[in-house]
PDB file of C-alpha atoms in Angstrom:
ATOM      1  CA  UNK K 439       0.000   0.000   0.000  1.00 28.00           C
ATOM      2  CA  UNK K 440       2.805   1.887   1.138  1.00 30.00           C
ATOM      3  CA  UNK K 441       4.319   2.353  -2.732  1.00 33.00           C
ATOM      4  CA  UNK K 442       0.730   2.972  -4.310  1.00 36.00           C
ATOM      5  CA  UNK K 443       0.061   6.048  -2.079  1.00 35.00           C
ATOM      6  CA  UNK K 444       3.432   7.124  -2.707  1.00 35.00           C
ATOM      7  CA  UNK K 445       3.205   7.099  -6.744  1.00 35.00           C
ATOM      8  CA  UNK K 446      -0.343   8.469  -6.566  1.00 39.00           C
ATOM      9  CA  UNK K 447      -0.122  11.806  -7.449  1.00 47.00           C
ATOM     10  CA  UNK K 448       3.515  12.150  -8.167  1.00 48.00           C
ATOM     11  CA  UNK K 449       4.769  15.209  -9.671  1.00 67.00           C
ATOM     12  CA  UNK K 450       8.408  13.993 -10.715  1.00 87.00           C
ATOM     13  CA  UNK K 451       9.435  12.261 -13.904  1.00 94.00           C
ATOM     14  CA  UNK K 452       9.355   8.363 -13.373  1.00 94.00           C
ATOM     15  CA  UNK K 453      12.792   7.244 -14.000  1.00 91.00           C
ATOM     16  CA  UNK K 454      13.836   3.860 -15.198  1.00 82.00           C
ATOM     17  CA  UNK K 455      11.106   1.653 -13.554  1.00 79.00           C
ATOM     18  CA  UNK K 456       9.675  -1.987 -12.962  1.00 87.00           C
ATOM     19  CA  UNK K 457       6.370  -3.122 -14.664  1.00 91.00           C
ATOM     20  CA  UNK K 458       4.750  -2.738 -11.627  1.00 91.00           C
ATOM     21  CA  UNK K 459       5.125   0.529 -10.806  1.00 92.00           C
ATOM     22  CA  UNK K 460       4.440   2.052 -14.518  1.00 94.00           C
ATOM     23  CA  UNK K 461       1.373  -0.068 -14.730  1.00 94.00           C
ATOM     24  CA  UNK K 462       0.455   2.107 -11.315  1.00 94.00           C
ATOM     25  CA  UNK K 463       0.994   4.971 -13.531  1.00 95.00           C
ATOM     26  CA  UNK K 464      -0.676   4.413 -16.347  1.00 95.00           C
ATOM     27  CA  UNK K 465      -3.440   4.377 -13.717  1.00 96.00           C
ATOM     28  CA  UNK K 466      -2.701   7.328 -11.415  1.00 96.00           C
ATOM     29  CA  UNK K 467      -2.424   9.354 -14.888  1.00 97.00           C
ATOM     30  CA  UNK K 468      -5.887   9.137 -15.860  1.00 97.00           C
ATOM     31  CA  UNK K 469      -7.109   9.190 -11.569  1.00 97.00           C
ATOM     32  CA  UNK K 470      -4.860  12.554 -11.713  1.00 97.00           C
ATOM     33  CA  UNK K 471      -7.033  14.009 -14.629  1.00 97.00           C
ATOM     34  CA  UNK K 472      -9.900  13.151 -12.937  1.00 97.00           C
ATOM     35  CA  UNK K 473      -9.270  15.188 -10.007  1.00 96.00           C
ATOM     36  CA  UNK K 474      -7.955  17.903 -12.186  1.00 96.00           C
ATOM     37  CA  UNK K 475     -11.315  17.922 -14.265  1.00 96.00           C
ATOM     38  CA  UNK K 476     -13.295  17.330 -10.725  1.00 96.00           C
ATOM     39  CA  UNK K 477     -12.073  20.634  -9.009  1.00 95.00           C
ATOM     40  CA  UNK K 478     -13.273  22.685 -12.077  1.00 94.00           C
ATOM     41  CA  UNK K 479     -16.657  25.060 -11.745  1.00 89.00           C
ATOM     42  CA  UNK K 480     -18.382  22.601 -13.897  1.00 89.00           C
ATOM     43  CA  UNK K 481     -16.997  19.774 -12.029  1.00 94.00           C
ATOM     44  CA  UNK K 482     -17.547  17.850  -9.144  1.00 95.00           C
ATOM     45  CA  UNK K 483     -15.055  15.483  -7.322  1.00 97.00           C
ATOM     46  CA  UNK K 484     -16.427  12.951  -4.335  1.00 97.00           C
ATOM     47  CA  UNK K 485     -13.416  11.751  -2.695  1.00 97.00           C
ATOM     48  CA  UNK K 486     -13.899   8.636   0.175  1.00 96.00           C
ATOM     49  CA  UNK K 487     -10.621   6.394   1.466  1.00 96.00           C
ATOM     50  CA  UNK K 488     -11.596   3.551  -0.431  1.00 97.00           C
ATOM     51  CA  UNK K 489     -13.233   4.838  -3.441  1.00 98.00           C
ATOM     52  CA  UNK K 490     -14.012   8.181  -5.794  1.00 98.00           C
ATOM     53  CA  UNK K 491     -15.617   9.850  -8.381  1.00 98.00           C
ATOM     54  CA  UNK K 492     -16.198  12.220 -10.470  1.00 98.00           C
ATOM     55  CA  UNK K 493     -18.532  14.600 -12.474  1.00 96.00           C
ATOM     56  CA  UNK K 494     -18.291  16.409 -15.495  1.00 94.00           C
ATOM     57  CA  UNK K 495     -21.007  18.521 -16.700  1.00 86.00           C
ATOM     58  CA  UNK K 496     -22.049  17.932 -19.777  1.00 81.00           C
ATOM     59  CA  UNK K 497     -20.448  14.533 -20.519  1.00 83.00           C
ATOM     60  CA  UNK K 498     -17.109  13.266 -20.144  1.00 92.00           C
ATOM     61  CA  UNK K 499     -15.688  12.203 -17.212  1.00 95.00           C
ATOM     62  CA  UNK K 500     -18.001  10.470 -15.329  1.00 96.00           C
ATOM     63  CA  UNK K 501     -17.165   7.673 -13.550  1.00 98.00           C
ATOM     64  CA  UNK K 502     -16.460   6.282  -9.981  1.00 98.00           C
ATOM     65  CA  UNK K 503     -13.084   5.427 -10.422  1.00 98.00           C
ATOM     66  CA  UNK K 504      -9.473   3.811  -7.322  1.00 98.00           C
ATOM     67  CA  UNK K 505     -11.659   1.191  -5.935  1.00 98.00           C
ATOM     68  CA  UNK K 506     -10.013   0.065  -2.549  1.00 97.00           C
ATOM     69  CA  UNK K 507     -12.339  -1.909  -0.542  1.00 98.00           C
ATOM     70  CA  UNK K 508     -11.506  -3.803   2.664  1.00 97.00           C
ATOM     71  CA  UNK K 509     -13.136  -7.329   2.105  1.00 96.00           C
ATOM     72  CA  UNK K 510     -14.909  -7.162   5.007  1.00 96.00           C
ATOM     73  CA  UNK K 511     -16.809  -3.834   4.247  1.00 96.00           C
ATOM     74  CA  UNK K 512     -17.144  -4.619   0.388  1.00 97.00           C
ATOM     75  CA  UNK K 513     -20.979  -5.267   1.127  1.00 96.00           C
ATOM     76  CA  UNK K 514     -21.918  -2.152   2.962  1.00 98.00           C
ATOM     77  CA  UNK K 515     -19.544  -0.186   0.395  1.00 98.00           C
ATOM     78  CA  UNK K 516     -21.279  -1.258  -2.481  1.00 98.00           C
ATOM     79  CA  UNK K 517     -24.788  -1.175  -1.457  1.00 98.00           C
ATOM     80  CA  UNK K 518     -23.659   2.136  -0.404  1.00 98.00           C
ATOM     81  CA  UNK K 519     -22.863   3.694  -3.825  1.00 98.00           C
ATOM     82  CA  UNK K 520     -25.691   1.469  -5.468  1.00 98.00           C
ATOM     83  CA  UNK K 521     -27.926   3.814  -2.980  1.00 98.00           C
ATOM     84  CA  UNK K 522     -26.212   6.644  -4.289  1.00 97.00           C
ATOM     85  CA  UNK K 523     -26.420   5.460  -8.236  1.00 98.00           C
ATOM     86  CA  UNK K 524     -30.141   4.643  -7.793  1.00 97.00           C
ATOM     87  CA  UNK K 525     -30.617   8.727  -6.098  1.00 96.00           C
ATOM     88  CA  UNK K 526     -28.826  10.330  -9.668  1.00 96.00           C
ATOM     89  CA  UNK K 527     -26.031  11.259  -7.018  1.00 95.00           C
ATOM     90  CA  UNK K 528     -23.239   8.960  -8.597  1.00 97.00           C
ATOM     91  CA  UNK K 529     -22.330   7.539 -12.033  1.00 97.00           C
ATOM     92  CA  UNK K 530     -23.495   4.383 -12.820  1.00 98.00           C
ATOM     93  CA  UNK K 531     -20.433   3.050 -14.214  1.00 98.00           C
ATOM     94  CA  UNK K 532     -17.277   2.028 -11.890  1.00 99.00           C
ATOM     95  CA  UNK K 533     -13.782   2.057 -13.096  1.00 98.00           C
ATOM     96  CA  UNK K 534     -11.678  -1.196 -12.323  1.00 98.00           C
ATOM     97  CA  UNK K 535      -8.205  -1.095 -12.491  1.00 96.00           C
ATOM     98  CA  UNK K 536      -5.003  -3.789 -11.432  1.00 94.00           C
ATOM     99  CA  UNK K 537      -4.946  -1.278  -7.759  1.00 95.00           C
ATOM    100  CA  UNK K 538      -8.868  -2.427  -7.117  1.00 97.00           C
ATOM    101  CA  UNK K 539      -8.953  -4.124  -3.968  1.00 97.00           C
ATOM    102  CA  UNK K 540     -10.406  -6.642  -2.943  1.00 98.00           C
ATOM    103  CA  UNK K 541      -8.516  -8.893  -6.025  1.00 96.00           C
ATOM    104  CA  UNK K 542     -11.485 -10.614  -6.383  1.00 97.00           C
ATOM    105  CA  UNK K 543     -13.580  -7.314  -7.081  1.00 98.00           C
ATOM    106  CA  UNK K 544     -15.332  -8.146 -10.364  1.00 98.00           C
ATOM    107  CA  UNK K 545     -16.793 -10.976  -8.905  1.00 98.00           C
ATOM    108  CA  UNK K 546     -17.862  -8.964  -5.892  1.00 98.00           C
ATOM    109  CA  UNK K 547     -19.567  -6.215  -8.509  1.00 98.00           C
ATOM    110  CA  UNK K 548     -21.267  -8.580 -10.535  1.00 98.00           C
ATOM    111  CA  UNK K 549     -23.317 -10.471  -7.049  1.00 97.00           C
ATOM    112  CA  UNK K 550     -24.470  -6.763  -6.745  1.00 98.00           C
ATOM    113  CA  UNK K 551     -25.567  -6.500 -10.162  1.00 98.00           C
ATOM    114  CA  UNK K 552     -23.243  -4.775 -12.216  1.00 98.00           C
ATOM    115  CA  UNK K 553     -22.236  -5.878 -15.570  1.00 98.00           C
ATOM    116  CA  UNK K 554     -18.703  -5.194 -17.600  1.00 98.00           C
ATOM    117  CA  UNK K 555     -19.347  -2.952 -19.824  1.00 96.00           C
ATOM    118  CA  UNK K 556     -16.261  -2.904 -21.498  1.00 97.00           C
ATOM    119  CA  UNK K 557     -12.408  -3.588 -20.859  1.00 97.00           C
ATOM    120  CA  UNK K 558      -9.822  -1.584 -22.348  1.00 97.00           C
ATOM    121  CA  UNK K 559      -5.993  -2.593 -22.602  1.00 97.00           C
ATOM    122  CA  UNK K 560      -3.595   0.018 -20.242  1.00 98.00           C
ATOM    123  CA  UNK K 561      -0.174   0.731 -22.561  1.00 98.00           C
ATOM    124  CA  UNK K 562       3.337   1.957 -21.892  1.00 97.00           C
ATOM    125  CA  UNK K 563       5.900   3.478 -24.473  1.00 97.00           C
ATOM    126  CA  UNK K 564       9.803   3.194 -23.080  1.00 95.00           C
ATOM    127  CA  UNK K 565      10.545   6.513 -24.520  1.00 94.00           C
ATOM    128  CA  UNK K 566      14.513   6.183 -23.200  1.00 89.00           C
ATOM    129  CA  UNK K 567      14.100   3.333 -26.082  1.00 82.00           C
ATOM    130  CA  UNK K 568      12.544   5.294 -28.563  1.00 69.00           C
ATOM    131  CA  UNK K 569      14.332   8.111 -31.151  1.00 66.00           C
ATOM    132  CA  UNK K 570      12.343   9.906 -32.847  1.00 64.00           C
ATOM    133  CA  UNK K 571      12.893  12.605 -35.467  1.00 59.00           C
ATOM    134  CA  UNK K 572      10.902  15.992 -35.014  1.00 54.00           C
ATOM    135  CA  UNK K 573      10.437  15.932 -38.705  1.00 57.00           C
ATOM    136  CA  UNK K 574       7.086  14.147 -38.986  1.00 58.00           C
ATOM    137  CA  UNK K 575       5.376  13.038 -42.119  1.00 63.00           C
ATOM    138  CA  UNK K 576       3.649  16.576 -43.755  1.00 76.00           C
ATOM    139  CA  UNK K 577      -0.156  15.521 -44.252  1.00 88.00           C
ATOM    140  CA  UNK K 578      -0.926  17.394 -41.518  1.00 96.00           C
ATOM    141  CA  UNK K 579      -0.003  20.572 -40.147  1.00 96.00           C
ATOM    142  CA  UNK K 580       0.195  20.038 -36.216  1.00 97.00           C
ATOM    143  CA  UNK K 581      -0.020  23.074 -33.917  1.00 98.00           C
ATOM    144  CA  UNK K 582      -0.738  23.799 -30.250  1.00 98.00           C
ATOM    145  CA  UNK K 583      -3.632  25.492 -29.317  1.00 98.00           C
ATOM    146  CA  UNK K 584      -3.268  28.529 -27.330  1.00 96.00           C
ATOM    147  CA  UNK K 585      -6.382  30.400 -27.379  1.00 97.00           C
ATOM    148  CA  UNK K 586     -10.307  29.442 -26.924  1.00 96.00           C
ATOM    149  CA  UNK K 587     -10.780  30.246 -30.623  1.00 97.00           C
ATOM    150  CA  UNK K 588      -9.320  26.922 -31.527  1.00 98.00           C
ATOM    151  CA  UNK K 589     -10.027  24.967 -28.844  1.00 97.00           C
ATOM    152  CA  UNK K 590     -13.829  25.375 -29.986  1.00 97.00           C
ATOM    153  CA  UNK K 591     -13.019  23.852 -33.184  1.00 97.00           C
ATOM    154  CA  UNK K 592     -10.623  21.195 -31.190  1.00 98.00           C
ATOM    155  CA  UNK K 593     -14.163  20.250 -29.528  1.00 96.00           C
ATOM    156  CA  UNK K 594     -16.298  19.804 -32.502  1.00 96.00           C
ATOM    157  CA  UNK K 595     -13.757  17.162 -33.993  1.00 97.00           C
ATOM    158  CA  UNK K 596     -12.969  15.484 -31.372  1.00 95.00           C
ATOM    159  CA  UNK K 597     -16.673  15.288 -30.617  1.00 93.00           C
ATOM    160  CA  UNK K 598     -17.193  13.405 -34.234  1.00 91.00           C
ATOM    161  CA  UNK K 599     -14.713  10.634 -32.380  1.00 90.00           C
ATOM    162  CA  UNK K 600     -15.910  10.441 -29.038  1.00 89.00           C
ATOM    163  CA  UNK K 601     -19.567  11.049 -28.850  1.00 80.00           C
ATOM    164  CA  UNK K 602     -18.850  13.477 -25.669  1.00 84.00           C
ATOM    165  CA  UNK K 603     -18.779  17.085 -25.356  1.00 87.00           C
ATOM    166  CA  UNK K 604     -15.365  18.206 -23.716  1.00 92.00           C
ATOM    167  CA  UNK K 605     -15.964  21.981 -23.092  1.00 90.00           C
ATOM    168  CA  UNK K 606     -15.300  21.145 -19.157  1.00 93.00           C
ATOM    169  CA  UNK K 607     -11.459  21.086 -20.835  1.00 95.00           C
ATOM    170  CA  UNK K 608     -11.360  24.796 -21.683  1.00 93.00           C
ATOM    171  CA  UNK K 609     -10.694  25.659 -18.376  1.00 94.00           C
ATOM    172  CA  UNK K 610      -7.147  23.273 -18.633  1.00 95.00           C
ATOM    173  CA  UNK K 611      -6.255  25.446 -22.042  1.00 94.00           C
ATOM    174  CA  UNK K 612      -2.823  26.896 -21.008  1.00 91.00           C
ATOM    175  CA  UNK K 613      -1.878  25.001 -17.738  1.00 90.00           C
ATOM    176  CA  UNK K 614       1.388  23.634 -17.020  1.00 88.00           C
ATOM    177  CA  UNK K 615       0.277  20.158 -17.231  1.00 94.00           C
ATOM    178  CA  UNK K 616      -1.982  20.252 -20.015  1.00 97.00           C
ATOM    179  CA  UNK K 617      -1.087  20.492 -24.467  1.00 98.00           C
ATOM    180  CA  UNK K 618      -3.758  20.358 -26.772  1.00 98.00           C
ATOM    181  CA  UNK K 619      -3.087  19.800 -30.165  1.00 98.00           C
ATOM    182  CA  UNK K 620      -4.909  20.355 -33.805  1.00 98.00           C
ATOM    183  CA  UNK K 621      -3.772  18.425 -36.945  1.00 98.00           C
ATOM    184  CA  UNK K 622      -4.584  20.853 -39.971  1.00 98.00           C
ATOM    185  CA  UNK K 623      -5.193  19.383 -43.551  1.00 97.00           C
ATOM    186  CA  UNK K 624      -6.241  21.476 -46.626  1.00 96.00           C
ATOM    187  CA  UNK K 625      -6.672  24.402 -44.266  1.00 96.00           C
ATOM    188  CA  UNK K 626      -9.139  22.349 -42.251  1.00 97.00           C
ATOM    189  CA  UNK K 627      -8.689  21.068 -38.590  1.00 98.00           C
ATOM    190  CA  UNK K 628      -9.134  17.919 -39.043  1.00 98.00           C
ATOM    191  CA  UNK K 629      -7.499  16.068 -36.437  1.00 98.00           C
ATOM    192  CA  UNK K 630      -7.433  16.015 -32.266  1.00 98.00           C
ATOM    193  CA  UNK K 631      -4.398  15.453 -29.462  1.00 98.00           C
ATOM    194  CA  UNK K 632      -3.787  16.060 -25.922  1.00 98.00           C
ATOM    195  CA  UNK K 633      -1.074  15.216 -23.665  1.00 98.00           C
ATOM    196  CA  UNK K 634      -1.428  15.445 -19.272  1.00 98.00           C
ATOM    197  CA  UNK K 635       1.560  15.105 -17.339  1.00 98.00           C
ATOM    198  CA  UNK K 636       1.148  13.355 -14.067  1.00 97.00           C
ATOM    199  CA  UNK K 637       2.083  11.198 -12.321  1.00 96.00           C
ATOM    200  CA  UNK K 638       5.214  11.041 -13.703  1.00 96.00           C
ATOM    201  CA  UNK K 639       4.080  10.203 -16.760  1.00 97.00           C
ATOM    202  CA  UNK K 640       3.067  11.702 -19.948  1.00 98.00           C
ATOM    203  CA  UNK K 641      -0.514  10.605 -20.509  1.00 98.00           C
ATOM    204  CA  UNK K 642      -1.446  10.952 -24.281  1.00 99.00           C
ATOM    205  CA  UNK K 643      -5.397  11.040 -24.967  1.00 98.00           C
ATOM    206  CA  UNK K 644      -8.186  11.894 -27.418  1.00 97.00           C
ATOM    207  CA  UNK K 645      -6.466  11.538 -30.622  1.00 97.00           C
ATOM    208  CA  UNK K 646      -8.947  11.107 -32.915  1.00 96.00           C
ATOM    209  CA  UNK K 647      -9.295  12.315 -36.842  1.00 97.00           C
ATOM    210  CA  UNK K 648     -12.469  13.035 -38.581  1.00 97.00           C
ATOM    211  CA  UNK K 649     -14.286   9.495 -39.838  1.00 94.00           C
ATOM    212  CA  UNK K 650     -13.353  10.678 -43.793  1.00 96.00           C
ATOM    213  CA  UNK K 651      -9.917  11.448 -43.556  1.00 96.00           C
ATOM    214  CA  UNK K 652      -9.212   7.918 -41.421  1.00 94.00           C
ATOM    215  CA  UNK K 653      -6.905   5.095 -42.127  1.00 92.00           C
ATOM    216  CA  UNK K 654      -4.290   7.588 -44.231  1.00 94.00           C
ATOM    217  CA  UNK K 655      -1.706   7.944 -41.119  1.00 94.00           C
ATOM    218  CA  UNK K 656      -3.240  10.968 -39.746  1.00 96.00           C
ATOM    219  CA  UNK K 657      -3.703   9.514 -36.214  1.00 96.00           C
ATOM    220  CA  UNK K 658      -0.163   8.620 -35.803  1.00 95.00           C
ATOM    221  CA  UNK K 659       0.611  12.092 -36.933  1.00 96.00           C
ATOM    222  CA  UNK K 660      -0.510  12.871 -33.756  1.00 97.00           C
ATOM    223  CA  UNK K 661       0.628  10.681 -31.851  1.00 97.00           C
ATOM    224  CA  UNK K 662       4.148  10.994 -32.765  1.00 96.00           C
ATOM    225  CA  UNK K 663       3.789  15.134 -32.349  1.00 96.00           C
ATOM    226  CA  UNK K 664       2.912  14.278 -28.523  1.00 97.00           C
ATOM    227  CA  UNK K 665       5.660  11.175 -28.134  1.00 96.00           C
ATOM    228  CA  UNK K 666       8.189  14.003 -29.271  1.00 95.00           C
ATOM    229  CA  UNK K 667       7.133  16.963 -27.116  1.00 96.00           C
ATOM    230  CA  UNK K 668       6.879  14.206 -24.302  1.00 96.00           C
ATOM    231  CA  UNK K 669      10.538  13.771 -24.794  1.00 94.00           C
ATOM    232  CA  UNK K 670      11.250  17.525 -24.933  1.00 94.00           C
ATOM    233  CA  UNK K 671       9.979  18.103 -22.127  1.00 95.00           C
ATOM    234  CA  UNK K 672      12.486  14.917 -20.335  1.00 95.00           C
ATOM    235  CA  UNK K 673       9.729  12.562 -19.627  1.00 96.00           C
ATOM    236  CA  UNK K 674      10.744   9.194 -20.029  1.00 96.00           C
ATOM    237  CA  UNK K 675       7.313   7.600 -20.286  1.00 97.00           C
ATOM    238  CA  UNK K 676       4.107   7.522 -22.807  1.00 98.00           C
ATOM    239  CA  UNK K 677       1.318   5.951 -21.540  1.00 98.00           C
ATOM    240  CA  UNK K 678      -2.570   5.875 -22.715  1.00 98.00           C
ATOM    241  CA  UNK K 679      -5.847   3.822 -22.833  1.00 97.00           C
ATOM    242  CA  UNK K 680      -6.364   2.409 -25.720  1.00 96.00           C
ATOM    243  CA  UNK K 681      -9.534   1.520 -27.637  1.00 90.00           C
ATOM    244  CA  UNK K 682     -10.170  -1.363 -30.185  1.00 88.00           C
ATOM    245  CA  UNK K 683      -9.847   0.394 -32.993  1.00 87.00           C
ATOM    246  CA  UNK K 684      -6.494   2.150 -31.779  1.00 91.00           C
ATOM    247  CA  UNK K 685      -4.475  -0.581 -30.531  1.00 94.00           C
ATOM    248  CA  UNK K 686      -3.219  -1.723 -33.277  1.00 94.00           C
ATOM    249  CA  UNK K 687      -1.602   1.681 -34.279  1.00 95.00           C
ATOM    250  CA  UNK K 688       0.153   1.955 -30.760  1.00 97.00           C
ATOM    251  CA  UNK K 689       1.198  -0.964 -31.024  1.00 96.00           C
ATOM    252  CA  UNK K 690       3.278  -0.427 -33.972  1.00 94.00           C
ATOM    253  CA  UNK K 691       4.818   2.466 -32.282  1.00 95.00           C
ATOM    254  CA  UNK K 692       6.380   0.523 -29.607  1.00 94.00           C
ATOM    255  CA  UNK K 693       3.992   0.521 -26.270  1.00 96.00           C
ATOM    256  CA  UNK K 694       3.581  -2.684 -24.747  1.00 96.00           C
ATOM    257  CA  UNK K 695       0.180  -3.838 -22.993  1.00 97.00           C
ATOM    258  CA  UNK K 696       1.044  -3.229 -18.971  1.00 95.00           C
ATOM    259  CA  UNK K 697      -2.657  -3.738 -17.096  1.00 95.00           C
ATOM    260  CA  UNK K 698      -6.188  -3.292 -18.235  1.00 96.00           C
ATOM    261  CA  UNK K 699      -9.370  -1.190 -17.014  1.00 98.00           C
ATOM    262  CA  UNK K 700     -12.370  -2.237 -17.153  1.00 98.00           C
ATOM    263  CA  UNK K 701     -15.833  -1.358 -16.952  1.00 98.00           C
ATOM    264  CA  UNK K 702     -18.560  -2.041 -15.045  1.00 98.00           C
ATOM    265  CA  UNK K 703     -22.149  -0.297 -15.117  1.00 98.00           C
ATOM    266  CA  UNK K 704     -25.195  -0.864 -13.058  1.00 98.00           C
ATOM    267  CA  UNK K 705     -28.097  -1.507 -15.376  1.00 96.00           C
ATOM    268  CA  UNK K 706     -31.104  -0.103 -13.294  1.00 95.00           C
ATOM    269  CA  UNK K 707     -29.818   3.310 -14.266  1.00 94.00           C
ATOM    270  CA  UNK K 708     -29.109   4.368 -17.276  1.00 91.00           C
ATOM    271  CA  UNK K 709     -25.802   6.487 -17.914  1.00 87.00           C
ATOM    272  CA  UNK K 710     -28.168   8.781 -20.179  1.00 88.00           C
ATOM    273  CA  UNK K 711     -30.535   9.308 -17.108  1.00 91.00           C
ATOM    274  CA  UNK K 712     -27.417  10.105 -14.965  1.00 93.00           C
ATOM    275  CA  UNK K 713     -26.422  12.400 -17.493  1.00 87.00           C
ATOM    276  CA  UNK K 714     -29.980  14.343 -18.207  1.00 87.00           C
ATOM    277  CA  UNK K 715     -30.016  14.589 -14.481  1.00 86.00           C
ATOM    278  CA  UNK K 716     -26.004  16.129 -14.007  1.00 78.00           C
ATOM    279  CA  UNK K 717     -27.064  18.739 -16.654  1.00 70.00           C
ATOM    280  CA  UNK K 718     -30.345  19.577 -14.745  1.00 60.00           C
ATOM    281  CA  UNK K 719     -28.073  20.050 -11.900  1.00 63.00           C
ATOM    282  CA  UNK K 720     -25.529  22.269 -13.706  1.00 55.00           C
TER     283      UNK K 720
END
């Protein structure tokens, strides 16, 4: 327990590390972002000893997310939060990650009738390993954003990807911890980036390009731009979340699988109710 709390939130650069400890990362990245996102004025962040979550108004994130039950109050915990879920209070849909405790909490989720949802693979990239060029293939134009001007377009393609309105990430534009990126083609944005460094880590997310302009080499554009300004900036890891459709691309790059997350929602309520309700409340 001692070297989870210890990574969790860790402002310096990982160095040279085991498995272990950048699979914790590749976790404490993403819990990191919550917080970040939770602490906004459109945000809401719920923080217990063994478990959190988050809220995002309109969409994205909203999860309950560092699961850490004792075994012996796993019951009242999670009858708990159902409570909660079943009130519009919580999001229906619970975040498990290789730090869950109890080890055997999937089992222990689906006797109190959650279902998976979905399990996505957790990658690394060794970027001591790695040596890139800055010169990157010219079908895009990449830039950083710097003003709200272009983060509004940012939004509206990255919403064509992700089905989720990410306004609630305006208030990041500009932060020390936060890049945004645009990939122009034919004087149209046309592709999405982001890095968040945390944890030690560079976290790379929402890289997405526009459904007509896919499968031409656009998305690992991107990804290389943020791989490189990771190692400008001296970190020594890349880590994301990858989808179905992505893996295959980040694989070719050089990250290696290092833990999973999976999801589990609560069927009685519907994430769209939760939602309708969290904008009500806005």
């Amino acid at each position: 327990m001692k070297a989870e709390r210890a990574i969790y939130h860790m402002d310096n650069i990982l160095p040279e590390a085991d498995p272990k400890l950048i699979s914790y990362a590749t976790e404490n990245n993403l819990y990191d972002l919550y917080a970040k996102i939770g602490k906004l004025d459109k945000g809401e962040l719920f923080v217990q000893e063994d478990f959190s979550w988050v809220i995002a108004r309109p969409h994205w994130p909203n999860f309950i997310f560092r699961p850490q039950f004792k075994p012996q109050r796993i019951s009242l915990r999670l009858s708990q939060i159902i409570r909660k879920i079943k009130d519009l209070d919580a999001p229906p849909v619970i975040q498990v990650g290789d730090q869950a405790k109890p080890t055997d909490l999937d089992a222990c989720l689906k006797r109190n009738g959650f279902q998976m949802l979905v399990e996505r693979s957790r990658m690394a990239l060794d970027l001591k390993a790695k040596h890139l060029s800055s010169k990157t293939p010219n079908k895009l134009d990449i830039f950083e954003i710097k003003n709200q001007e272009d983060f509004g377009i940012w939004i509206d393609v990255a919403l064509k990807s992700f089905n989720s309105y990410l306004g609630i990430f305006g208030s990041l534009l500009n932060g020390e911890k936060v890049r945004f990126y645009s990939g122009m083609h034919n004087g149209q944005v046309v592709a999405t980036s982001m890095i968040f460094l945390s944890s030690g880590v560079a976290g790379i997310y929402f890289v997405s390009v526009i459904p007509e302009l896919r499968n031409r080499g656009m998305g690992k554009e991107m990804m290389l731009r943020c791989i490189y300004d990771a190692q400008e900036l001296g970190y020594n890891y890349c880590i994301l979340q990858a989808t179905d459709i992505g893996e295959h691309l980040y694989r070719s790059l050089g990250f290696k699988l290092c833990g999973t997350l999976k999801y589990f929602f609560f069927p009685d309520v519907s994430v769209q109710a939760f939602l309708q309700n969290n904008r009500q409340c806005a």
